[in-house]
PDB file of C-alpha atoms and ligand atoms in Angstrom:
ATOM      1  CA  UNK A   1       7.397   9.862  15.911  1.00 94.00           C
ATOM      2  CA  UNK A   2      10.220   7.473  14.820  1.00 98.00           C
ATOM      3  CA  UNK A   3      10.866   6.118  10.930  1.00 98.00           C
ATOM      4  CA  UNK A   4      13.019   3.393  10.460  1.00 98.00           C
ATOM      5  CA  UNK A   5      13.754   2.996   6.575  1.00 98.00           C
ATOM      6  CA  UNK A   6      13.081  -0.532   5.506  1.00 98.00           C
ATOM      7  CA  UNK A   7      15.531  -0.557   2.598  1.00 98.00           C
ATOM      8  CA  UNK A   8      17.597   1.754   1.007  1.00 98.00           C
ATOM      9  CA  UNK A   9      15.038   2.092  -2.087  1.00 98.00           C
ATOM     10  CA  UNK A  10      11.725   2.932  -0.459  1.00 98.00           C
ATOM     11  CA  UNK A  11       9.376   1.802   2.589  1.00 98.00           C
ATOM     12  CA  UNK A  12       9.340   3.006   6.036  1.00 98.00           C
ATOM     13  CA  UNK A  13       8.500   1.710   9.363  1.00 98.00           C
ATOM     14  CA  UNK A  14       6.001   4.249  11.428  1.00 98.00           C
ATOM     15  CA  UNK A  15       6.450   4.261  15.321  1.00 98.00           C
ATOM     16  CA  UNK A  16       4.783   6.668  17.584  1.00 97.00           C
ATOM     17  CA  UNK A  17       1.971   7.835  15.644  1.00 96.00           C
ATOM     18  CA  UNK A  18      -1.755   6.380  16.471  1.00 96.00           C
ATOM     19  CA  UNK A  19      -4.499   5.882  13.433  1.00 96.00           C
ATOM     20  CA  UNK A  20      -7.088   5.771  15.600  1.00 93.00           C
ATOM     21  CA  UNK A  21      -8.319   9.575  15.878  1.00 89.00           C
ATOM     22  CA  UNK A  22      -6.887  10.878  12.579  1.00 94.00           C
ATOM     23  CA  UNK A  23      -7.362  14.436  12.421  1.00 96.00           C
ATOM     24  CA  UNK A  24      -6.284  16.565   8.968  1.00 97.00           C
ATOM     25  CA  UNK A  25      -2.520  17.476  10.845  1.00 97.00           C
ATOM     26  CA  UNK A  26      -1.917  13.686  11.488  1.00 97.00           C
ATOM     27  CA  UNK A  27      -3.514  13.002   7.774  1.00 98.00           C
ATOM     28  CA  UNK A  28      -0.899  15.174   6.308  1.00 98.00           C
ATOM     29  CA  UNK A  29       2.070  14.009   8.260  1.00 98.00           C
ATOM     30  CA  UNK A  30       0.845  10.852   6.809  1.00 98.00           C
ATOM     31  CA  UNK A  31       0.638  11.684   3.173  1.00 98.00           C
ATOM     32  CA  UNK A  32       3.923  13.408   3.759  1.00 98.00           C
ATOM     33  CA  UNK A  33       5.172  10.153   4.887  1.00 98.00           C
ATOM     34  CA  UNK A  34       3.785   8.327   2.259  1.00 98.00           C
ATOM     35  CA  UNK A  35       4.917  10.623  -1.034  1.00 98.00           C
ATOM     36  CA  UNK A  36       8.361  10.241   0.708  1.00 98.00           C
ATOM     37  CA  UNK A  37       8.483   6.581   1.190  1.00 98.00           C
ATOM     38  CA  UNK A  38       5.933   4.965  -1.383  1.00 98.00           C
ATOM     39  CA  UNK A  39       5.033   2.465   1.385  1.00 99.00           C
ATOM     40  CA  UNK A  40       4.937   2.429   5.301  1.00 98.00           C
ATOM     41  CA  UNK A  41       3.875   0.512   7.990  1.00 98.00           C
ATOM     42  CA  UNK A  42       2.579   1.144  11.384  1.00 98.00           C
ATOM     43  CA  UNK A  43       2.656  -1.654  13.917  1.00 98.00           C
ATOM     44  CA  UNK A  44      -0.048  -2.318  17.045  1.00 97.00           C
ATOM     45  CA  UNK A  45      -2.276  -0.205  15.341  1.00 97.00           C
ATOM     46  CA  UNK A  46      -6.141  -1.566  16.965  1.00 95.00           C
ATOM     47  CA  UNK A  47      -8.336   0.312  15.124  1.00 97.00           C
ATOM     48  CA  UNK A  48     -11.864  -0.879  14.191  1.00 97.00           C
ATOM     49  CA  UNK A  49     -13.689  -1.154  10.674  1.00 97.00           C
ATOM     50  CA  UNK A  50     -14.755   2.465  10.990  1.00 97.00           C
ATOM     51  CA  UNK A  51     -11.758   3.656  12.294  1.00 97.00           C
ATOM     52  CA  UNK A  52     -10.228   2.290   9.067  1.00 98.00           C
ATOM     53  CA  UNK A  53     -13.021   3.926   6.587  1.00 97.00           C
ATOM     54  CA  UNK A  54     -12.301   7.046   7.941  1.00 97.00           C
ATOM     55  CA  UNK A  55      -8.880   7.131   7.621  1.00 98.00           C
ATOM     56  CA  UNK A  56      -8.878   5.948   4.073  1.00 98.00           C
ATOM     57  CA  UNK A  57     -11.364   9.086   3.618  1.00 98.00           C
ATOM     58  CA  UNK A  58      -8.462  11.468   3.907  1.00 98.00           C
ATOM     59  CA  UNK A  59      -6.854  10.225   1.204  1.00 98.00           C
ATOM     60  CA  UNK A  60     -10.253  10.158  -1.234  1.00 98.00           C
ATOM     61  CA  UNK A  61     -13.294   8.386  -2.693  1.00 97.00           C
ATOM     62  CA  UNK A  62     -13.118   4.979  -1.742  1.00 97.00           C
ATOM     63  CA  UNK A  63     -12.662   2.413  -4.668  1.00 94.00           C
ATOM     64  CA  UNK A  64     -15.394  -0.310  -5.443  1.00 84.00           C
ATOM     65  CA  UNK A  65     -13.432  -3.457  -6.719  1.00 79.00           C
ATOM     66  CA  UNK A  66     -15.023  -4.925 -10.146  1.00 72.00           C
ATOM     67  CA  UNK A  67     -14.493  -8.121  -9.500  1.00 76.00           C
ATOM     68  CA  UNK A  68     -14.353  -8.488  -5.525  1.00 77.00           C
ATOM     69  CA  UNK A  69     -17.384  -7.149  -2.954  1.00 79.00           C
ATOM     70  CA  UNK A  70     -17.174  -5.672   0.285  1.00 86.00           C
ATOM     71  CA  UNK A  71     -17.244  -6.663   3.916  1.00 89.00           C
ATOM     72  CA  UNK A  72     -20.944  -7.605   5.449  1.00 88.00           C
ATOM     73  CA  UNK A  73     -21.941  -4.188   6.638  1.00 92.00           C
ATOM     74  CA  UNK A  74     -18.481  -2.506   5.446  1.00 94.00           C
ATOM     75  CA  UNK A  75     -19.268  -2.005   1.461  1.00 92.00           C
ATOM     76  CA  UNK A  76     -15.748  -0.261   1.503  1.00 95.00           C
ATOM     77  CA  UNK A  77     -13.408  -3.050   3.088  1.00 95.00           C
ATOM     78  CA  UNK A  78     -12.431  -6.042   1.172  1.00 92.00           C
ATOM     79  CA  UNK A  79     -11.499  -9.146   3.269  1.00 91.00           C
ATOM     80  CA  UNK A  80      -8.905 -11.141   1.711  1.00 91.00           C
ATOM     81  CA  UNK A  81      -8.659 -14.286   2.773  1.00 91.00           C
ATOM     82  CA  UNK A  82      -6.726 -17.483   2.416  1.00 92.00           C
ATOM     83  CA  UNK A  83      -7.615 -20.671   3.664  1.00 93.00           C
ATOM     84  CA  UNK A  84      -5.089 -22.433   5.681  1.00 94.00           C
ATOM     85  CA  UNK A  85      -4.672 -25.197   3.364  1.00 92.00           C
ATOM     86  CA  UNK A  86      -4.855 -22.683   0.164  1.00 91.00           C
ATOM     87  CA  UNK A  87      -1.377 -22.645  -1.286  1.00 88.00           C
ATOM     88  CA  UNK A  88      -2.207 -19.646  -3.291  1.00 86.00           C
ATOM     89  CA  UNK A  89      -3.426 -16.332  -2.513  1.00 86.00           C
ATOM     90  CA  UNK A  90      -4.712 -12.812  -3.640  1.00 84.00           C
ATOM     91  CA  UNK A  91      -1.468 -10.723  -5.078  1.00 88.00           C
ATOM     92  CA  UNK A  92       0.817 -13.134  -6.468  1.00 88.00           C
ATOM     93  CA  UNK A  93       3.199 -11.961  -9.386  1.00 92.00           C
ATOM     94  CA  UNK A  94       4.556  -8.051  -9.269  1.00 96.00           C
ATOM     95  CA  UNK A  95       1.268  -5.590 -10.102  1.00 96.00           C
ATOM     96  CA  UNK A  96       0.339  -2.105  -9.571  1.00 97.00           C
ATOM     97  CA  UNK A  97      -3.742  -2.773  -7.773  1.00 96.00           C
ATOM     98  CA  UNK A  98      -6.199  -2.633 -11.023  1.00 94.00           C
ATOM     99  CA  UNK A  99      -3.935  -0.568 -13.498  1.00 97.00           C
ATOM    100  CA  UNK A 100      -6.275  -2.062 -15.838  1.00 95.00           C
ATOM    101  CA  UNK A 101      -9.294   0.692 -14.604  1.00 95.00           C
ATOM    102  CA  UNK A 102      -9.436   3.989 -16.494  1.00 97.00           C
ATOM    103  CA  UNK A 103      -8.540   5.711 -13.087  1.00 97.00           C
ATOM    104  CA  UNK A 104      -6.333   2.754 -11.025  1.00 97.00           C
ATOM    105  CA  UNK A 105      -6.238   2.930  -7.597  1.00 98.00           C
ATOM    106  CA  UNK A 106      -4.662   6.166  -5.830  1.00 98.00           C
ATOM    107  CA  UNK A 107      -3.554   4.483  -2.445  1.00 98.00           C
ATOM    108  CA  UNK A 108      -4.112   1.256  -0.373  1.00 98.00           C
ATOM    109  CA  UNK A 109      -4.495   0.921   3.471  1.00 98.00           C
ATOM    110  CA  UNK A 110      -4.319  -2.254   4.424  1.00 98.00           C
ATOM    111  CA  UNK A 111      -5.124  -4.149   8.068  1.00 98.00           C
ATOM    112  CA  UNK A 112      -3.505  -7.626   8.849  1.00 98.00           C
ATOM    113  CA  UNK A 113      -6.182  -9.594  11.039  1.00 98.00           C
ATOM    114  CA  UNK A 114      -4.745 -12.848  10.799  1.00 97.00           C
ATOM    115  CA  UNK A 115      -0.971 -13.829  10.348  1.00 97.00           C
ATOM    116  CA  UNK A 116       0.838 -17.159   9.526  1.00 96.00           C
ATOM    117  CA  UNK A 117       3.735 -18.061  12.147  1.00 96.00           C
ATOM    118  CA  UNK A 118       5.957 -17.945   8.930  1.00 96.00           C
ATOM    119  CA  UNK A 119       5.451 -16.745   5.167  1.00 96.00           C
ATOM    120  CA  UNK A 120       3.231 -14.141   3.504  1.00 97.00           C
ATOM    121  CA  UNK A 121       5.135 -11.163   3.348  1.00 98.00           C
ATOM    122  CA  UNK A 122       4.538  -8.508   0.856  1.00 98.00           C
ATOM    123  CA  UNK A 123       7.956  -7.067  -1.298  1.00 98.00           C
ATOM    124  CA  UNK A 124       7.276  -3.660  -2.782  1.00 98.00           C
ATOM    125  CA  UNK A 125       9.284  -1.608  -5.829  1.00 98.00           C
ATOM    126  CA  UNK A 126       9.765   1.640  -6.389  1.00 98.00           C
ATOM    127  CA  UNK A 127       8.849   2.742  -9.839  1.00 98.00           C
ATOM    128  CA  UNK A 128      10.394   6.300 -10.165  1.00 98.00           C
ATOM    129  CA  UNK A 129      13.802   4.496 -10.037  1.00 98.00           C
ATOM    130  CA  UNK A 130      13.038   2.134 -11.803  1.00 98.00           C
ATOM    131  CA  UNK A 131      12.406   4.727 -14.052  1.00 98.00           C
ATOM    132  CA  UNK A 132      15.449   6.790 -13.685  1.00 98.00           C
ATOM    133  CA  UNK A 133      17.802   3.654 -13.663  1.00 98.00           C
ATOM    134  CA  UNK A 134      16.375   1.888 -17.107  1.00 98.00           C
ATOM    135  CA  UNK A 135      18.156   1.640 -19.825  1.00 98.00           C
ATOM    136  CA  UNK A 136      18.323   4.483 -22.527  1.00 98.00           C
ATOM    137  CA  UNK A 137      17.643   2.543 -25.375  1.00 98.00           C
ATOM    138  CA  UNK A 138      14.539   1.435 -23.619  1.00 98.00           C
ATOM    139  CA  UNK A 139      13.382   4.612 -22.277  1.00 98.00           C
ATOM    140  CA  UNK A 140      13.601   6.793 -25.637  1.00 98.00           C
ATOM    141  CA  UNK A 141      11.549   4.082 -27.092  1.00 97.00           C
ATOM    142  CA  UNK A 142       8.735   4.194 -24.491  1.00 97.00           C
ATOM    143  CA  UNK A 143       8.447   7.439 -23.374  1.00 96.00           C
ATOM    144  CA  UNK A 144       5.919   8.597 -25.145  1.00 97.00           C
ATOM    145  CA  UNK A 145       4.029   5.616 -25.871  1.00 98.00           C
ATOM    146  CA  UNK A 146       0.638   3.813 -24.012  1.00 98.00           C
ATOM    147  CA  UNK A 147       0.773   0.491 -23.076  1.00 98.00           C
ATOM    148  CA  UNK A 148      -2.964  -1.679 -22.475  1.00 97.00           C
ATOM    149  CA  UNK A 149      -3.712  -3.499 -19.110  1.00 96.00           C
ATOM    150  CA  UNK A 150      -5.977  -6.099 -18.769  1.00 93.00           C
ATOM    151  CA  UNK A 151      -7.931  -7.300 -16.169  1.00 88.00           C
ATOM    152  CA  UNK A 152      -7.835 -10.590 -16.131  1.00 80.00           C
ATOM    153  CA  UNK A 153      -3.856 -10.404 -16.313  1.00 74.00           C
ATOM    154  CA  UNK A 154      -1.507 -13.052 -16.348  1.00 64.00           C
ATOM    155  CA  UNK A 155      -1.165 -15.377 -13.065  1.00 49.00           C
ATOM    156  CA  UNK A 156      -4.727 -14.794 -12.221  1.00 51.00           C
ATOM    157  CA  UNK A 157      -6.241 -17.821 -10.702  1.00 46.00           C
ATOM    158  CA  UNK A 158     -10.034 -16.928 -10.583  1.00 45.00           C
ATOM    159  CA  UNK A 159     -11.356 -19.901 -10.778  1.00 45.00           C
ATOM    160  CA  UNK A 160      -8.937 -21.950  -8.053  1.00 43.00           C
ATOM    161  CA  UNK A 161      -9.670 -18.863  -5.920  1.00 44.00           C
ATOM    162  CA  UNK A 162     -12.025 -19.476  -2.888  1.00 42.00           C
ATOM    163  CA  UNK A 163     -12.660 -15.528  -2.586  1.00 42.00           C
ATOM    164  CA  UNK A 164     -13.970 -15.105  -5.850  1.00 43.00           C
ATOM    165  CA  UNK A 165     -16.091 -17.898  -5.693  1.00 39.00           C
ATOM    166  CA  UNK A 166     -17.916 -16.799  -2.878  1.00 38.00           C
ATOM    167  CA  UNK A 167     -17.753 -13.446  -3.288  1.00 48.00           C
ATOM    168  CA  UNK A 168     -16.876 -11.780  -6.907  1.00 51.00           C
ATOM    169  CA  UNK A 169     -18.902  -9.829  -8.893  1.00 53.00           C
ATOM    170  CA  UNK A 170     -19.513 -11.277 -12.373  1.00 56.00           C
ATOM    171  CA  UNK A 171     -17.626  -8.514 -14.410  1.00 62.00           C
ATOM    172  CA  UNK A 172     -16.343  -9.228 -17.718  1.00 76.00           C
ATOM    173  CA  UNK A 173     -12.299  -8.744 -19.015  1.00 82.00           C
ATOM    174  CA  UNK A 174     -12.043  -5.379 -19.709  1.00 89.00           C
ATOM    175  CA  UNK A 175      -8.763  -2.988 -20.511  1.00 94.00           C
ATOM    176  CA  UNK A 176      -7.307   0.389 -20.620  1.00 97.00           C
ATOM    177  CA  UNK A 177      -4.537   2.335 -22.244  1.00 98.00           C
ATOM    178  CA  UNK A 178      -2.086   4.119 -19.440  1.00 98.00           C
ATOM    179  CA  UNK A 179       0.937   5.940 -21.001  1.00 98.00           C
ATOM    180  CA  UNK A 180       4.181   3.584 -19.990  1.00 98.00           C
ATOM    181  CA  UNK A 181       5.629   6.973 -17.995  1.00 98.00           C
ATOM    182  CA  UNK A 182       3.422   8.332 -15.483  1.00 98.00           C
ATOM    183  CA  UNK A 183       3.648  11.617 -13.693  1.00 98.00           C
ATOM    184  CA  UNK A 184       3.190  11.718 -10.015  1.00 98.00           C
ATOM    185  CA  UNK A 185       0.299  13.979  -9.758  1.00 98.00           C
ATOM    186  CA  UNK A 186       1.246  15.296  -6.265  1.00 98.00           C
ATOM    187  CA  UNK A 187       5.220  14.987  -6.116  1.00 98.00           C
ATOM    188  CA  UNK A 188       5.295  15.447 -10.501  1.00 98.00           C
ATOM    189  CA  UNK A 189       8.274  12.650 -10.366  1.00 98.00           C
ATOM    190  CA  UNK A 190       7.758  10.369 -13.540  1.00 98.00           C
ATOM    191  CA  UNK A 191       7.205   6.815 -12.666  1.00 98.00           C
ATOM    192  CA  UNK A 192       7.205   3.585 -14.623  1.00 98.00           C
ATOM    193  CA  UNK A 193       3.686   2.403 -15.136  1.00 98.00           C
ATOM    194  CA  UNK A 194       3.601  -1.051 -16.495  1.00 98.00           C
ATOM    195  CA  UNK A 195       3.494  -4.306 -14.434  1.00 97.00           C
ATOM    196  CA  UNK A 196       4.046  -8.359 -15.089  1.00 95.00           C
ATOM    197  CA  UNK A 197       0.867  -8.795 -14.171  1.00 94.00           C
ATOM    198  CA  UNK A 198      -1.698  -6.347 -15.925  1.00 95.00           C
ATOM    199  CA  UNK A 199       0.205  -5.129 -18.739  1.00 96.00           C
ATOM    200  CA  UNK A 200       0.195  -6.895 -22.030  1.00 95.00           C
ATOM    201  CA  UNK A 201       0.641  -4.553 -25.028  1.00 96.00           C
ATOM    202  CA  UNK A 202       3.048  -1.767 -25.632  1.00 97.00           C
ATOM    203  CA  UNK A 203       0.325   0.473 -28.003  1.00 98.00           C
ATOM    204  CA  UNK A 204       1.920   1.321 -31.984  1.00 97.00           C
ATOM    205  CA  UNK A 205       4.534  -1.371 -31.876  1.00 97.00           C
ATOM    206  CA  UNK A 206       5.013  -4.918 -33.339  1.00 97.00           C
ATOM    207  CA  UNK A 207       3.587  -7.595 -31.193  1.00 95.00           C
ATOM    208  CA  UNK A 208       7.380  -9.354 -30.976  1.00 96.00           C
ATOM    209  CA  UNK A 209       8.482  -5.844 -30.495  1.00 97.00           C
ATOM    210  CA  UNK A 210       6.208  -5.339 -27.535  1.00 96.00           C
ATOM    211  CA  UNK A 211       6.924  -8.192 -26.218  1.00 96.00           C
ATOM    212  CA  UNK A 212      11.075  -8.063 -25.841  1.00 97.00           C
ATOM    213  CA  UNK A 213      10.585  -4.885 -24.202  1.00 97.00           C
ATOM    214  CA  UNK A 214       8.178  -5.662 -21.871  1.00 97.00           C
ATOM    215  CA  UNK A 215       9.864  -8.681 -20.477  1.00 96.00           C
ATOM    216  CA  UNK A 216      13.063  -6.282 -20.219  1.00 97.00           C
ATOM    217  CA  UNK A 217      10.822  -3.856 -18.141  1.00 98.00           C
ATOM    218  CA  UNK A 218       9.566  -6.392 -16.063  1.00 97.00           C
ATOM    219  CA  UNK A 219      12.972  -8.176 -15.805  1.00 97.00           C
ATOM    220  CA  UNK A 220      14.011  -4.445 -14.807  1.00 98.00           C
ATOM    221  CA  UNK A 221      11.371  -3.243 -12.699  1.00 98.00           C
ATOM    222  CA  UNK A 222      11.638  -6.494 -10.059  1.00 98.00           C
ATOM    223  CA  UNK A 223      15.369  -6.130  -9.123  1.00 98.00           C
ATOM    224  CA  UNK A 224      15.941  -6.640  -5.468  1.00 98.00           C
ATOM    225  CA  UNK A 225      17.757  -3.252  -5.565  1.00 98.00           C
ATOM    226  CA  UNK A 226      14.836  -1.315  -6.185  1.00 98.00           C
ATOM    227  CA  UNK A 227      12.516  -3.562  -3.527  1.00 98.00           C
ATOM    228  CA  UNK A 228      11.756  -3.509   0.302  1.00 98.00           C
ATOM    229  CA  UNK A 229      10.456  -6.453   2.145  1.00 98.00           C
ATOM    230  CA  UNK A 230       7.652  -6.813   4.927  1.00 98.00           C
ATOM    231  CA  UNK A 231       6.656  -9.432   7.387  1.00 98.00           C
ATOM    232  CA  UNK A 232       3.822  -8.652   8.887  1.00 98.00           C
ATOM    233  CA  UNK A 233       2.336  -9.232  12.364  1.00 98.00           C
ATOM    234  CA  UNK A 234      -1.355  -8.716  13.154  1.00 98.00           C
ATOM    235  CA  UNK A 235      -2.894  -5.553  13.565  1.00 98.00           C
ATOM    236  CA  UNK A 236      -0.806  -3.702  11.233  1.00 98.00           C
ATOM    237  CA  UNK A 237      -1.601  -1.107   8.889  1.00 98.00           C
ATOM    238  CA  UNK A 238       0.621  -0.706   5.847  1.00 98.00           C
ATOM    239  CA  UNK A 239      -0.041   2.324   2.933  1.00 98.00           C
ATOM    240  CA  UNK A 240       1.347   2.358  -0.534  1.00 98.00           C
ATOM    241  CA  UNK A 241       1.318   4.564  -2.966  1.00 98.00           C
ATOM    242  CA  UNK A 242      -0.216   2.842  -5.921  1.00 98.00           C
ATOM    243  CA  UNK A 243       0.877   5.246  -8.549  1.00 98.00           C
ATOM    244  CA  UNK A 244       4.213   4.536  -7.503  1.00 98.00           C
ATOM    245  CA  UNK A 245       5.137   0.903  -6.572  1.00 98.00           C
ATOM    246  CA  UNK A 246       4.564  -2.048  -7.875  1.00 98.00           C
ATOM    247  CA  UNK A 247       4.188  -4.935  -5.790  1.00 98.00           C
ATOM    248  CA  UNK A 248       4.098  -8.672  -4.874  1.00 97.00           C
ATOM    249  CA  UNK A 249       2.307 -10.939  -1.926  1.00 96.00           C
ATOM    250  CA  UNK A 250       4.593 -14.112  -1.645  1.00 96.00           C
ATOM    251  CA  UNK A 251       2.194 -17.028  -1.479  1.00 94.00           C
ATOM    252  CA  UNK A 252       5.576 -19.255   0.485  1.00 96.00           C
ATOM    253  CA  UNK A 253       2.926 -21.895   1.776  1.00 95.00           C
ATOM    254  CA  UNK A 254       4.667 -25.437   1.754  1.00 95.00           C
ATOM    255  CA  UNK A 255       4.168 -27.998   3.715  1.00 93.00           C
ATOM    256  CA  UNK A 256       5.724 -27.999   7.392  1.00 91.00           C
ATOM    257  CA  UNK A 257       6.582 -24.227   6.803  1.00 92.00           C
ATOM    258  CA  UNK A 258       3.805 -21.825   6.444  1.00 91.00           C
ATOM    259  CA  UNK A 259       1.437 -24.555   4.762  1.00 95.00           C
ATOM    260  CA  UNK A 260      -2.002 -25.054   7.538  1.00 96.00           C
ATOM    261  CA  UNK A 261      -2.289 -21.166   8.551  1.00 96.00           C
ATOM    262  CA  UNK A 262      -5.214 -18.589   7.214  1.00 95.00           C
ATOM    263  CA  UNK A 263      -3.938 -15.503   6.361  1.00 96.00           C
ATOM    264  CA  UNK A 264      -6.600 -12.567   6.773  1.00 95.00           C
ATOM    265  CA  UNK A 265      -6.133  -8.764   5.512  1.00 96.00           C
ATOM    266  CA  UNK A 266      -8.970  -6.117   5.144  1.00 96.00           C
ATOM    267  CA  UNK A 267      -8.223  -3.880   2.322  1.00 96.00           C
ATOM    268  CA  UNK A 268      -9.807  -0.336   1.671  1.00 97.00           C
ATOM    269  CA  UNK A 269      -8.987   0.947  -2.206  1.00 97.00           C
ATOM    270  CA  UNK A 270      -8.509   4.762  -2.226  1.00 98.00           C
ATOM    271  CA  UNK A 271     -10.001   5.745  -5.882  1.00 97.00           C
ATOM    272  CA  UNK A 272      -6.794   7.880  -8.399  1.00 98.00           C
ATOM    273  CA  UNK A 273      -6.432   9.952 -11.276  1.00 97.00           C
ATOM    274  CA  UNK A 274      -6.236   8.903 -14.655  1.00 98.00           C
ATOM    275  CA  UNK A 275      -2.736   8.491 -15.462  1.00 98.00           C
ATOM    276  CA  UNK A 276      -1.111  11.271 -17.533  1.00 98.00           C
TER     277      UNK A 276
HETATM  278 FE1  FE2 B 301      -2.267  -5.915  -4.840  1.00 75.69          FE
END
């Protein structure tokens, strides 16, 4: 097995380790992997829909999606797709996967199927330093408190969105209260749980109030220092911890670069805890 670090804040690169006839040892190198890193990848990984399920069953319950249904014949594997002339796509703007739900999402394994030449990769943060590099003022002020996602959050283009036309479930806006600092329930590291995207409200303080510190967070939370990047290639799997990153699909589709390719991902949702 080789790891080559994809940043010096979090994300690894997975080499000699097949996903196709996981086995609880392999799981647990995995997880091991994965509470180190908060995100990793594995490359040339062929595995097939059920190959997939099972893999995601190590980790827990799989996740139903409110708004988005499964595959045909694979109820537990989303297929996200952009259209090659779509400009925009599914994961735009920095978000932790539905921290609006009472218990958000424990872990993601994702498969590429279908790669542009150019564009489409998918930055990551690390939110436990974020946590431990914000600014005092900020964190005495927030460290107790609960802050409400919604989940319909900002930069959510439902309605210009193919996938959700076709395929979403007709759930209304909905939210939940998560406390702003988050304990890791496996590694008990405190992590920053707010994101641009989901989180509107910080819970007992003055809307304006709420407001200024939020956009610090958020300001906060995105800086490069604290990111990895991926570009993908078919077939690969990638694995983040959703408790602990935050993260951000870059939609770069202009014209002449990137612009006229579909882009094609199946997603399985591994269900969480309720954040405490
Ligand atoms: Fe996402």
């Amino acid at each position: 097995m080789n790891v080559k670090l994809l940043s010096g804040a979090l994300g690894a690169e997975i080499s000699g380790i097949s996903l196709n006839n996981i086995n609880k040892e392999i799981f647990n190198t995995v997880n091991e992997l994965l509470l180190e890193h908060k995100v990793i990848f594995f490359r040339d990984q062929n595995i097939t829909p059920e190959e997939q399920i099972r893999f995601a069953k190590f980790f827990g319950p799989i996740e139903e999606h409110a708004y988005v249904k499964g595959r045909e014949g694979y109820p537990e594997i989303t297929r996200l797709i952009k259209g090659a002339e779509e400009k925009n796509q599914w994961g735009e703007g920095w978000h932790s996967d539905v921290s609006y739900n009472v218990n958000p999402t424990k872990a993601v394994i994702l498969k590429s199927i279908k790669i542009p030449p150019v564009g489409g990769d998918t930055v990551f943060a690390n939110m436990e330093l974020a946590w431990e590099t914000l600014d005092k003022e900020i964190k005495d002020i927030i460290k107790d408190k609960r802050a409400e996602h919604f989940s319909l959050g900002a930069g959510f283009f439902i309605d210009e969105y193919k996938y959700f036309e076709s395929n979403g479930n007709d759930a209304e806006e909905y939210s939940n209260h998560h406390p702003i600092v988050r304990t890791h329930p496996e590694t008990g590291k405190k992590i920053l749980f707010v994101n641009w995207t989901y989180t509107k409200k910080i819970e007992g303080l003055e809307e304006s109030e709420s407001n200024e510190i939020l956009s610090k967070i958020f300001e906060h939370q995105s800086r490069l220092d604290l990111t990895c990047r991926y570009t993908w290639s078919e077939n690969n799997v990638a694995i983040w911890d959703n408790r602990s990153v935050i993260h951000y699909a870059i939609a770069d589709f202009f014209p002449g670069r990137g612009l006229g390719h579909e882009r094609i991902m199946d997603r399985i949702a591994v269900l969480g805890d309720r954040p405490y």
